[in-house]
mmCIF file of C-alpha atoms and ligand atoms in Angstrom:
data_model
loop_
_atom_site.group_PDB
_atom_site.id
_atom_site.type_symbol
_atom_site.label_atom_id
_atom_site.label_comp_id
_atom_site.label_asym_id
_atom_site.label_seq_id
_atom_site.Cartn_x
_atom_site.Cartn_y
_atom_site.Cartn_z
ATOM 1 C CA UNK A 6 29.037 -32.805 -83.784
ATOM 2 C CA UNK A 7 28.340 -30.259 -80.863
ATOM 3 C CA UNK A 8 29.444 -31.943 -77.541
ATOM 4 C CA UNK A 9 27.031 -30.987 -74.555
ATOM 5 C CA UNK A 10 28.292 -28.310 -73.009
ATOM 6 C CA UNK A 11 29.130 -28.755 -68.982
ATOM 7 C CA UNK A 12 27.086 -26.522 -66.534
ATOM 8 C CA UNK A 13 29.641 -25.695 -64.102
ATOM 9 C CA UNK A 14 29.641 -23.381 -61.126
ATOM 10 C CA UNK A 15 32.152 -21.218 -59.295
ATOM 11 C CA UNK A 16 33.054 -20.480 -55.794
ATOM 12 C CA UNK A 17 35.832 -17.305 -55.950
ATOM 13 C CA UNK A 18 35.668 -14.210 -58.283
ATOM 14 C CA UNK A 19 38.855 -13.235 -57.742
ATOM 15 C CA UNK A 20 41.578 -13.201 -60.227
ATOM 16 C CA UNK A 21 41.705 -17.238 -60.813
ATOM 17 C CA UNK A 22 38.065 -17.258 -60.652
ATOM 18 C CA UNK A 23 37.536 -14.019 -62.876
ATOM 19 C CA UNK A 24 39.104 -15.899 -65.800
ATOM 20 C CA UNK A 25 38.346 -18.750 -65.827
ATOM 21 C CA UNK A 26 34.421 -16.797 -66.576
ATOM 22 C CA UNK A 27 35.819 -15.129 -69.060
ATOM 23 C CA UNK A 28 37.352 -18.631 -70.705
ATOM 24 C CA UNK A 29 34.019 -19.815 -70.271
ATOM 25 C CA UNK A 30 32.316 -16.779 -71.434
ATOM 26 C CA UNK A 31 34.245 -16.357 -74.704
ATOM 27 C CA UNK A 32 33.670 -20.017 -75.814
ATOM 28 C CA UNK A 33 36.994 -21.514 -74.761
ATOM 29 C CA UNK A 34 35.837 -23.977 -72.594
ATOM 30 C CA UNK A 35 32.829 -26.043 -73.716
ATOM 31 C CA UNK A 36 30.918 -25.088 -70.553
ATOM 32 C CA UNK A 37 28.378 -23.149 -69.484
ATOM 33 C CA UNK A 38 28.475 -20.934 -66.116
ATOM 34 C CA UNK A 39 25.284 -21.288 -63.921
ATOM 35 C CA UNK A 40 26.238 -19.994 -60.714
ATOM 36 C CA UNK A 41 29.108 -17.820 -59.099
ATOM 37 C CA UNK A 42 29.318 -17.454 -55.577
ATOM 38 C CA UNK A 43 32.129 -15.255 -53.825
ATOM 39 C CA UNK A 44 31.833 -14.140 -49.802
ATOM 40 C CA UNK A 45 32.125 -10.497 -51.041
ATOM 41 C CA UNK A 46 28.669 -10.545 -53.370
ATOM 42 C CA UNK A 47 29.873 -7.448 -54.878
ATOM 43 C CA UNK A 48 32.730 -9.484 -56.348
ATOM 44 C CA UNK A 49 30.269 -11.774 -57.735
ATOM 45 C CA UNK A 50 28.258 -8.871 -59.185
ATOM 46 C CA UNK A 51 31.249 -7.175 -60.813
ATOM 47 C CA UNK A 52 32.308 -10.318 -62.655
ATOM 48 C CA UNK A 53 29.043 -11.578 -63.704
ATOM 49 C CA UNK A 54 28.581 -7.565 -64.983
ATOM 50 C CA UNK A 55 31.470 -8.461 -67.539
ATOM 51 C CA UNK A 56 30.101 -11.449 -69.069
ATOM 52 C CA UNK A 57 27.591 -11.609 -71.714
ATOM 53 C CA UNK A 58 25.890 -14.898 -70.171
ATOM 54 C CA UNK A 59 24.997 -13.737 -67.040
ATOM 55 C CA UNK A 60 24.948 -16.736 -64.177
ATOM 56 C CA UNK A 61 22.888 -16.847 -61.370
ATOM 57 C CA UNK A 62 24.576 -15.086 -58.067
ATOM 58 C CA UNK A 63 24.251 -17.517 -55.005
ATOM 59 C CA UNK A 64 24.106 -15.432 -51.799
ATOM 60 C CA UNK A 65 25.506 -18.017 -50.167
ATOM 61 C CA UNK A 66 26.848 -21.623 -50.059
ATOM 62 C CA UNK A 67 23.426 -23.743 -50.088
ATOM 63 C CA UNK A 68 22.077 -21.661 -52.899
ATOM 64 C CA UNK A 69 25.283 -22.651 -55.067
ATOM 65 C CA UNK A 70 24.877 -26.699 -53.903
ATOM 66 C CA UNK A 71 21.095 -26.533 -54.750
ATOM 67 C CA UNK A 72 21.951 -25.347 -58.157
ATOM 68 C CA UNK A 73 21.914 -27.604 -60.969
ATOM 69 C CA UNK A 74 26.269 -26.867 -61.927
ATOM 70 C CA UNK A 75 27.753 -30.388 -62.491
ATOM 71 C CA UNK A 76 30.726 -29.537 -61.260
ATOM 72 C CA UNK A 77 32.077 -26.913 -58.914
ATOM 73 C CA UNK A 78 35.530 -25.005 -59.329
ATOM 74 C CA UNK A 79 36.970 -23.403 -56.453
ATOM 75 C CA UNK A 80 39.189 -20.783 -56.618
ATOM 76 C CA UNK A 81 38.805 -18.885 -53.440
ATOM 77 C CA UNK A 82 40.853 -20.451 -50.383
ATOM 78 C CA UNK A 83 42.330 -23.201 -48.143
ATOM 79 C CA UNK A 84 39.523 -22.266 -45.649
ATOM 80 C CA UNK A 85 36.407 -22.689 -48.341
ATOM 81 C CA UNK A 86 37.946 -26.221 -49.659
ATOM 82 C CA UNK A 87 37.579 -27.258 -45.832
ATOM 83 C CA UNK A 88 34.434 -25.633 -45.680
ATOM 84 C CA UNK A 89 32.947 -26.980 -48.811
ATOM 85 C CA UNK A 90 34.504 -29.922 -50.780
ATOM 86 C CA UNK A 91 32.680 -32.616 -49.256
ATOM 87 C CA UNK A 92 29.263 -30.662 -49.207
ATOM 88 C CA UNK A 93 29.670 -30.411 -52.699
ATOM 89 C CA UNK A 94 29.925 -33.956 -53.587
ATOM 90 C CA UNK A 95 27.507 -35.433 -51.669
ATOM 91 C CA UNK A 96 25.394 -32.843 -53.653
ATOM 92 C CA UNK A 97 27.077 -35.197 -56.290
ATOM 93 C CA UNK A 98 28.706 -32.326 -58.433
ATOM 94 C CA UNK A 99 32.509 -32.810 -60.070
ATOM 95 C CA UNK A 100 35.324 -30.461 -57.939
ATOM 96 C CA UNK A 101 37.747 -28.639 -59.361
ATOM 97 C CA UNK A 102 40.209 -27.527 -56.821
ATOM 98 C CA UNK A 103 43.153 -24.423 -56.782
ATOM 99 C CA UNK A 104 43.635 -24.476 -53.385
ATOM 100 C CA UNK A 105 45.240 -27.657 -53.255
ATOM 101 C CA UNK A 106 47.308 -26.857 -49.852
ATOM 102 C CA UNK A 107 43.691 -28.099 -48.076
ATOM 103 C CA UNK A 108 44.150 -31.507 -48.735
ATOM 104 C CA UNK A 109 47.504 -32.654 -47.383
ATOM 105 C CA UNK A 110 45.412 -32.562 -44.392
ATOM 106 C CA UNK A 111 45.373 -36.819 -44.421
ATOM 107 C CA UNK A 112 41.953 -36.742 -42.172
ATOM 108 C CA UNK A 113 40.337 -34.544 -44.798
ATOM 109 C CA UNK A 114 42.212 -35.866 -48.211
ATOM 110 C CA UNK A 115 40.933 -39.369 -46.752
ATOM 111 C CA UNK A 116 37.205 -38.250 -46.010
ATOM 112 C CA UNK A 117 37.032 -36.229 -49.414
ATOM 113 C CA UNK A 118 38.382 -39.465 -51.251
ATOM 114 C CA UNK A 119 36.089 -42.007 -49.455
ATOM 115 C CA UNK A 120 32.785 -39.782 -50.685
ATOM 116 C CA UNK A 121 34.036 -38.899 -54.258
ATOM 117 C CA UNK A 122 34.166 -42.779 -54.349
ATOM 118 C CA UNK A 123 30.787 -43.376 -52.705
ATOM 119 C CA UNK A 124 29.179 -40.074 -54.807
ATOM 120 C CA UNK A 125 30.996 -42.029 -58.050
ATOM 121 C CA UNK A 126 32.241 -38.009 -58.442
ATOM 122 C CA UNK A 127 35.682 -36.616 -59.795
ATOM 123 C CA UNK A 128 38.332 -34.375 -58.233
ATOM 124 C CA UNK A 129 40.221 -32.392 -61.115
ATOM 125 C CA UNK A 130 43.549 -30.501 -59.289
ATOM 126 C CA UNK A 131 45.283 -28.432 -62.200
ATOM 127 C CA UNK A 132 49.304 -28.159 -62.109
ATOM 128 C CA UNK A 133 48.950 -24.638 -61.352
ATOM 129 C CA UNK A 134 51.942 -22.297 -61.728
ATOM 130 C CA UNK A 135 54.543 -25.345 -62.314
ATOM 131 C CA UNK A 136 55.543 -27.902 -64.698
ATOM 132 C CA UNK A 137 56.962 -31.369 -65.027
ATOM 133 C CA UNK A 138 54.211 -32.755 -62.698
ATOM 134 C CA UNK A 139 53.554 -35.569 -65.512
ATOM 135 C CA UNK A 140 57.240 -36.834 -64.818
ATOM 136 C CA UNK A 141 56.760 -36.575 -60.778
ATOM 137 C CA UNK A 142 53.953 -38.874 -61.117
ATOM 138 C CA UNK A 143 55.766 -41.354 -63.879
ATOM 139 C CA UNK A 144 58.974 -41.729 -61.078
ATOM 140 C CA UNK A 145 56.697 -41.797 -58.158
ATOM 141 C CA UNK A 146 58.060 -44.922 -56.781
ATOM 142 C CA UNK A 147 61.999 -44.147 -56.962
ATOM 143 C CA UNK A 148 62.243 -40.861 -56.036
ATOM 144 C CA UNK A 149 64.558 -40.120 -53.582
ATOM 145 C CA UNK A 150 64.721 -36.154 -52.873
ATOM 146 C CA UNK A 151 62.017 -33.425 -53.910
ATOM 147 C CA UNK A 152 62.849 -29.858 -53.202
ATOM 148 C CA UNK A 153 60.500 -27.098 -54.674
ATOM 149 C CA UNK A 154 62.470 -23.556 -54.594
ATOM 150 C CA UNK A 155 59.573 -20.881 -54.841
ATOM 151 C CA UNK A 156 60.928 -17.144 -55.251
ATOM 152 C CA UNK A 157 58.828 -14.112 -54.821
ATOM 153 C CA UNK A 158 58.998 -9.954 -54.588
ATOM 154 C CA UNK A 159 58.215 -8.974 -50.844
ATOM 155 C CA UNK A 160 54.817 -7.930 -52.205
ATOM 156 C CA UNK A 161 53.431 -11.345 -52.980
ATOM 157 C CA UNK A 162 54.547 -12.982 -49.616
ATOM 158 C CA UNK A 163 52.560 -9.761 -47.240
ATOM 159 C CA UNK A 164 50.169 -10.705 -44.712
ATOM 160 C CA UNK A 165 51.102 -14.650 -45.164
ATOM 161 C CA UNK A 166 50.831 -16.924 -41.363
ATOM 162 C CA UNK A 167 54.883 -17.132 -41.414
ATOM 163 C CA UNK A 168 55.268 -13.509 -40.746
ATOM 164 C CA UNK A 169 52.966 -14.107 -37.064
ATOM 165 C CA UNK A 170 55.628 -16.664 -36.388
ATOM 166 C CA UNK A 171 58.838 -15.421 -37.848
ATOM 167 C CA UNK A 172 60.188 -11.605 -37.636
ATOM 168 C CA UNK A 173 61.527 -11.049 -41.198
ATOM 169 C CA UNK A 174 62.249 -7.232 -41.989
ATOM 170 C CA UNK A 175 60.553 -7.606 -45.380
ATOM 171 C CA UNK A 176 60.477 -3.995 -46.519
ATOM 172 C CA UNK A 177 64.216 -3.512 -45.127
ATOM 173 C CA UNK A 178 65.796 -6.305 -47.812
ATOM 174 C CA UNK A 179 68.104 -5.607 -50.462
ATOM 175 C CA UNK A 180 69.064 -8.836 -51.946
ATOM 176 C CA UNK A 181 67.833 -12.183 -52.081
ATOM 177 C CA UNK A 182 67.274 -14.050 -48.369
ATOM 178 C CA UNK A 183 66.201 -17.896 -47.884
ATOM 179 C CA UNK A 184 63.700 -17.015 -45.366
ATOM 180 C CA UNK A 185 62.268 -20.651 -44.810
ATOM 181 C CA UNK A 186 63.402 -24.333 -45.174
ATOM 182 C CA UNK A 187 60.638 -26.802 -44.310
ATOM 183 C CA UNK A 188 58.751 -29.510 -45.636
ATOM 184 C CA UNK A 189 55.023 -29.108 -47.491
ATOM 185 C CA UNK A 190 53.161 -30.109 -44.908
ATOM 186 C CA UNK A 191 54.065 -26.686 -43.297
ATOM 187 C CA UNK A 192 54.638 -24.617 -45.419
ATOM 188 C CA UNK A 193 51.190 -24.798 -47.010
ATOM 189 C CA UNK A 194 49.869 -24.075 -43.191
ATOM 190 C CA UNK A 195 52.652 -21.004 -43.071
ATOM 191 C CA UNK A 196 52.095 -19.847 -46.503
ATOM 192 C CA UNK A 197 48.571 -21.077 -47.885
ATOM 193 C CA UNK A 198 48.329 -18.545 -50.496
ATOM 194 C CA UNK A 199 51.993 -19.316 -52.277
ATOM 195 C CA UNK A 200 52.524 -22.447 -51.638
ATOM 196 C CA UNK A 201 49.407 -24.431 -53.175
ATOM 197 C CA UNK A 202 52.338 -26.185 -55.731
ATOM 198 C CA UNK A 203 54.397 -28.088 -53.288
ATOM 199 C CA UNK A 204 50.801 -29.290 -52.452
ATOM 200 C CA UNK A 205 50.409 -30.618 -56.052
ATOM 201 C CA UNK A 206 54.309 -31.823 -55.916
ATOM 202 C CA UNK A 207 53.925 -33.726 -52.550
ATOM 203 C CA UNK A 208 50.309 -35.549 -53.769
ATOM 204 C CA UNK A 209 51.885 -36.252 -57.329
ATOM 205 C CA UNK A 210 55.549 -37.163 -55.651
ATOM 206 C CA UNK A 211 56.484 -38.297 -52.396
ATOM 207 C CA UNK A 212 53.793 -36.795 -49.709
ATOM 208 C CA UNK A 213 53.728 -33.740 -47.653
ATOM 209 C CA UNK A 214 56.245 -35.331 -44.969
ATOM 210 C CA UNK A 215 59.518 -35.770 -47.537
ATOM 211 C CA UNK A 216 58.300 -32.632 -50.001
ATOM 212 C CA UNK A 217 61.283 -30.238 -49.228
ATOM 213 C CA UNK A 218 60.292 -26.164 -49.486
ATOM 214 C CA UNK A 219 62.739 -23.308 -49.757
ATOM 215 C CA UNK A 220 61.216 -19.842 -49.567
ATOM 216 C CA UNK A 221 63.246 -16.793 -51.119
ATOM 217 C CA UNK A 222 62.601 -13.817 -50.981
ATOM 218 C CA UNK A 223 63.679 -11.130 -53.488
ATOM 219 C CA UNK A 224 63.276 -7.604 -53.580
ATOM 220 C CA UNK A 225 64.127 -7.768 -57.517
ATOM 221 C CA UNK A 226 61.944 -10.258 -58.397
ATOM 222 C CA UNK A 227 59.814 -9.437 -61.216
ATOM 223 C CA UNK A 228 58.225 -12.829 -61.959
ATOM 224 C CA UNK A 229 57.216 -15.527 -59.669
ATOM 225 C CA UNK A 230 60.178 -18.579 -60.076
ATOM 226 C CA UNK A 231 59.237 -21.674 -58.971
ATOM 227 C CA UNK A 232 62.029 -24.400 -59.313
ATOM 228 C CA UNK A 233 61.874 -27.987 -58.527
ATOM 229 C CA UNK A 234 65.156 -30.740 -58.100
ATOM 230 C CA UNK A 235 63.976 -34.533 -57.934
ATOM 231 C CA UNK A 236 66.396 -37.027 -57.750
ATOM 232 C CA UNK A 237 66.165 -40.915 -57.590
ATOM 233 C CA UNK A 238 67.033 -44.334 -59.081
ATOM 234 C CA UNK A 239 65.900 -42.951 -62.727
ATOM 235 C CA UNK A 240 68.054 -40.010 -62.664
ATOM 236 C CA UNK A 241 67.021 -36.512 -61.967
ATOM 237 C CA UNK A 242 64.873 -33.897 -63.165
ATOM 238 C CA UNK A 243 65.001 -30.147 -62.847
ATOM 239 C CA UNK A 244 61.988 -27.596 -63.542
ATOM 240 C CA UNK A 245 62.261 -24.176 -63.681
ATOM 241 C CA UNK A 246 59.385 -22.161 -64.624
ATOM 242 C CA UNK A 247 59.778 -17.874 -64.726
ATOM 243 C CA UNK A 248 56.116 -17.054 -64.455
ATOM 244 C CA UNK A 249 54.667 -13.400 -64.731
ATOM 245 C CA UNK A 250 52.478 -12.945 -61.797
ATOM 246 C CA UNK A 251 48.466 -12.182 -62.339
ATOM 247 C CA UNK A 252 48.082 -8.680 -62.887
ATOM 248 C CA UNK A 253 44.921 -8.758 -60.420
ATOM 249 C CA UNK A 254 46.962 -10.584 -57.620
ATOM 250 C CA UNK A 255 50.654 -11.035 -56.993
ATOM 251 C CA UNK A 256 50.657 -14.070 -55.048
ATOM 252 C CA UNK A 257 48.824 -16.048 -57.889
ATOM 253 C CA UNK A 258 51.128 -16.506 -61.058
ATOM 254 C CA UNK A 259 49.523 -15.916 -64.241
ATOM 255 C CA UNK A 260 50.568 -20.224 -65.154
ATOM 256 C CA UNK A 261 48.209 -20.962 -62.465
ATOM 257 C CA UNK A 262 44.855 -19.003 -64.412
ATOM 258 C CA UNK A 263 46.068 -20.653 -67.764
ATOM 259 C CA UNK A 264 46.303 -24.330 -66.114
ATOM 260 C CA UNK A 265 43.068 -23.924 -64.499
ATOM 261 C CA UNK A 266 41.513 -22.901 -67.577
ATOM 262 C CA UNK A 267 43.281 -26.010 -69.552
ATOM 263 C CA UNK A 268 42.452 -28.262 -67.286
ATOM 264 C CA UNK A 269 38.329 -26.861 -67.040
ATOM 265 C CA UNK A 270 38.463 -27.497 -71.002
ATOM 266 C CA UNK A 271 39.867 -30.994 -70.239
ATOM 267 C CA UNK A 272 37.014 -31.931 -67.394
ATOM 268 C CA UNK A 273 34.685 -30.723 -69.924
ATOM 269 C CA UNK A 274 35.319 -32.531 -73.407
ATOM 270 C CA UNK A 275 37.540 -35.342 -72.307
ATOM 271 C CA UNK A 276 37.744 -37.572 -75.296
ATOM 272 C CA UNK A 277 41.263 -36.339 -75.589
ATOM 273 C CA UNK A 278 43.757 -35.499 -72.745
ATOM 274 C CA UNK A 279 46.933 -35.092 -73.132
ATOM 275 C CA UNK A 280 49.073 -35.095 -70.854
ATOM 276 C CA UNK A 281 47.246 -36.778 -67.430
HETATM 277 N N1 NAD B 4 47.139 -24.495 -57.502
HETATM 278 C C1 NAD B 4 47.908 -23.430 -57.806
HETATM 279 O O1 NAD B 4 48.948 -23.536 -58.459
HETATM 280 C C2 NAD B 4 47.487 -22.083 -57.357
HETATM 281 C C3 NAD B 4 48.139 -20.949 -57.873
HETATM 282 C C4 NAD B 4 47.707 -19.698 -57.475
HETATM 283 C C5 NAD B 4 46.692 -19.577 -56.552
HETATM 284 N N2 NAD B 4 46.107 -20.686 -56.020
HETATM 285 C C6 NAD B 4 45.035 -20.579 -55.026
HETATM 286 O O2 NAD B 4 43.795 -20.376 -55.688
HETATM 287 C C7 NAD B 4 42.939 -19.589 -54.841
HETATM 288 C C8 NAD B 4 42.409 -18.389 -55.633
HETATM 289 O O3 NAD B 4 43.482 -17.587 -56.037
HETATM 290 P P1 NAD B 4 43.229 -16.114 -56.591
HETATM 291 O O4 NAD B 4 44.545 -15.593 -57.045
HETATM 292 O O5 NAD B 4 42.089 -16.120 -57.530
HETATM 293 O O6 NAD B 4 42.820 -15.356 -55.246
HETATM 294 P P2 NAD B 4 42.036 -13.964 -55.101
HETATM 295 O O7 NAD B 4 42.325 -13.502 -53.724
HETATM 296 O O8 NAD B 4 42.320 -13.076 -56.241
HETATM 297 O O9 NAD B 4 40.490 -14.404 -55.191
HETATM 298 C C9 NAD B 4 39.875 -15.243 -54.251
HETATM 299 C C10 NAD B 4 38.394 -14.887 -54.198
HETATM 300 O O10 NAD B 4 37.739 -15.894 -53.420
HETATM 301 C C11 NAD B 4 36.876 -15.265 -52.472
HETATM 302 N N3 NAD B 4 36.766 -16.165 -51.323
HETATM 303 C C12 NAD B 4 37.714 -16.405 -50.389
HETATM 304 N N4 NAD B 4 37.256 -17.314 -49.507
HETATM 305 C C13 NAD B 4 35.996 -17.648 -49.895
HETATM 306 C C14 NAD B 4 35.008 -18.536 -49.394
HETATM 307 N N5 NAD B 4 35.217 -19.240 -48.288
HETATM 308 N N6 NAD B 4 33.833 -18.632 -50.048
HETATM 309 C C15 NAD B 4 33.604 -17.896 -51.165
HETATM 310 N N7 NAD B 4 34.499 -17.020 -51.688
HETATM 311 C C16 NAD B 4 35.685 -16.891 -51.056
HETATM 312 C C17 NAD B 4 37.530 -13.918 -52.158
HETATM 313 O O11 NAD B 4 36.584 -12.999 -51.692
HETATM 314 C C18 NAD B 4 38.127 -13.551 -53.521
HETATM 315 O O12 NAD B 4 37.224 -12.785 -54.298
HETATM 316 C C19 NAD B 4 43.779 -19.182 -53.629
HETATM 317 O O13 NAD B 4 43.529 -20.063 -52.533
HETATM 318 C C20 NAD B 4 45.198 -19.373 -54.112
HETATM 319 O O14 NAD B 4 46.103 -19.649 -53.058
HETATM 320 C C21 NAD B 4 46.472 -21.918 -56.436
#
């Protein structure tokens, strides 16, 4: 039997965004796209010129919410979460957010939950570019210590906040350099583009205020490494994940586009999820 397939709509063409169309394009995900929206409408154009159902392009925000998508995936910034995430559920559509960093702002995390419960509406936040989030959550209660080690080439940490704050000679370095120790409630401020998994690790764990982050930096890097230590009264856990990054944007690693897209085909045919 043919489930229904889930309109959904899409705020972000960029490379998260861009294939998670295709996914839904190519029959992957039993949905159907209705609407893209991107700031840059010639983004939006370019995409929707590469799929054979063409959505509709919203020119801006309202035209997106006034569209009949049941639920909205972002995949565009910090900034547009703030901007949008609550419009979108009192326009009682489903959220699917990447850019988790937005909501270890408590205020906002606490408004956001208090509608999705009024709205009866779901919040779907994919593991991105990590693993082992599935034991985090099981050991919630007795962890002790949480450190999430992310390593990255030079190129994927340009332009981020830090670099206002901090003089780092990024184009001088030769070997591997810690450049920041801190805990997630920071970092994702300093570095809201690379740092949206200690946002998942500190909402699945123990909170943005105990989440430890350690920044490297390494001029040889060839793949994003993200590695996380938790220790507590069950024992301890170690994840280390090498991921390739997205060929369309460093910062994002190519784990992060397949989760997304796993966790879309979840939201839309749940009668079996493994894993949540
Ligand atoms: N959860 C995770 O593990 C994880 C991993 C990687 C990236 N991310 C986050 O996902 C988001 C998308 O990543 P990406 O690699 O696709 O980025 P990208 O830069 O390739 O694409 C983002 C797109 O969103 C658009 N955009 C930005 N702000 C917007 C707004 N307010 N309204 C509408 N469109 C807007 C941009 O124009 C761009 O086309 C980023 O915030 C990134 O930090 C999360």
């Amino acid at each position: 039997m043919n489930r229904k397939r889930r309109r959904v709509g899409l705020i972000g063409c960029g490379a998260i965004g861009s294939e998670i169309a295709v996914a839904i394009d190519s029959s992957r995900v039993n949905a159907e796209l209705v609407v893209v929206y991107d700031v840059y409408r010639e983004r939006a154009d370019a995409l929707a010129n590469r799929l054979n159902t063409r959505p509709v392009i919203a020119d801006n925000i309202d035209a997106l919410l006034a569209s009949d998508a049941e639920l909205i995936v972002e995949a565009a910034s910090q900034q547009a979460v703030r901007d949008h995430a609550k419009s979108i559920v009192e326009h009682k559509k489903d959220l699917m957010l990447m850019s988790v960093g937005a909501l270890l702002d408590d205020a906002f995390y606490a408004e956001l939950h208090s509608l999705l419960e009024m709205y009866g509406r779901r919040l779907y936040l994919p593991t991105g570019a990590i693993a082992g989030i599935d034991a985090i959550r099981s050991v919630k209660h007795m962890l002790k210590e949480v450190t999430i080690t992310t390593t990255k080439h030079p190129r994927a940490l340009m332009g981020t906040p830090f670099f206002k704050e901090h003089r780092v000679n990024l184009k001088g370095l030769k070997k591997a350099k810690v450049i920041y120790r801190g805990y997630a409630r920071e970092a994702v401020r300093l570095f809201p583009a690379n740092v949206n998994v200690a946002a998942i690790l500190s909402l699945a764990g123990i909170g943005a205020d105990r989440t430890m982050v350690r920044i490297v930096v390494d001029p040889r890097a060839k793949r994003n490494i993200h590695e996380i230590h938790a220790r507590g009264e069950f024992g301890e856990l170690y994840f280390k994940v090498n991921n390739i990054p997205s060929p369309n944007n460093p910062k994002t690693s190519y784990l992060a586009v397949l989760s997304a897209i796993e966790c879309l085909g979840r939201a839309c045919n749940d009668m079996i999820s493994i894993g949540t």
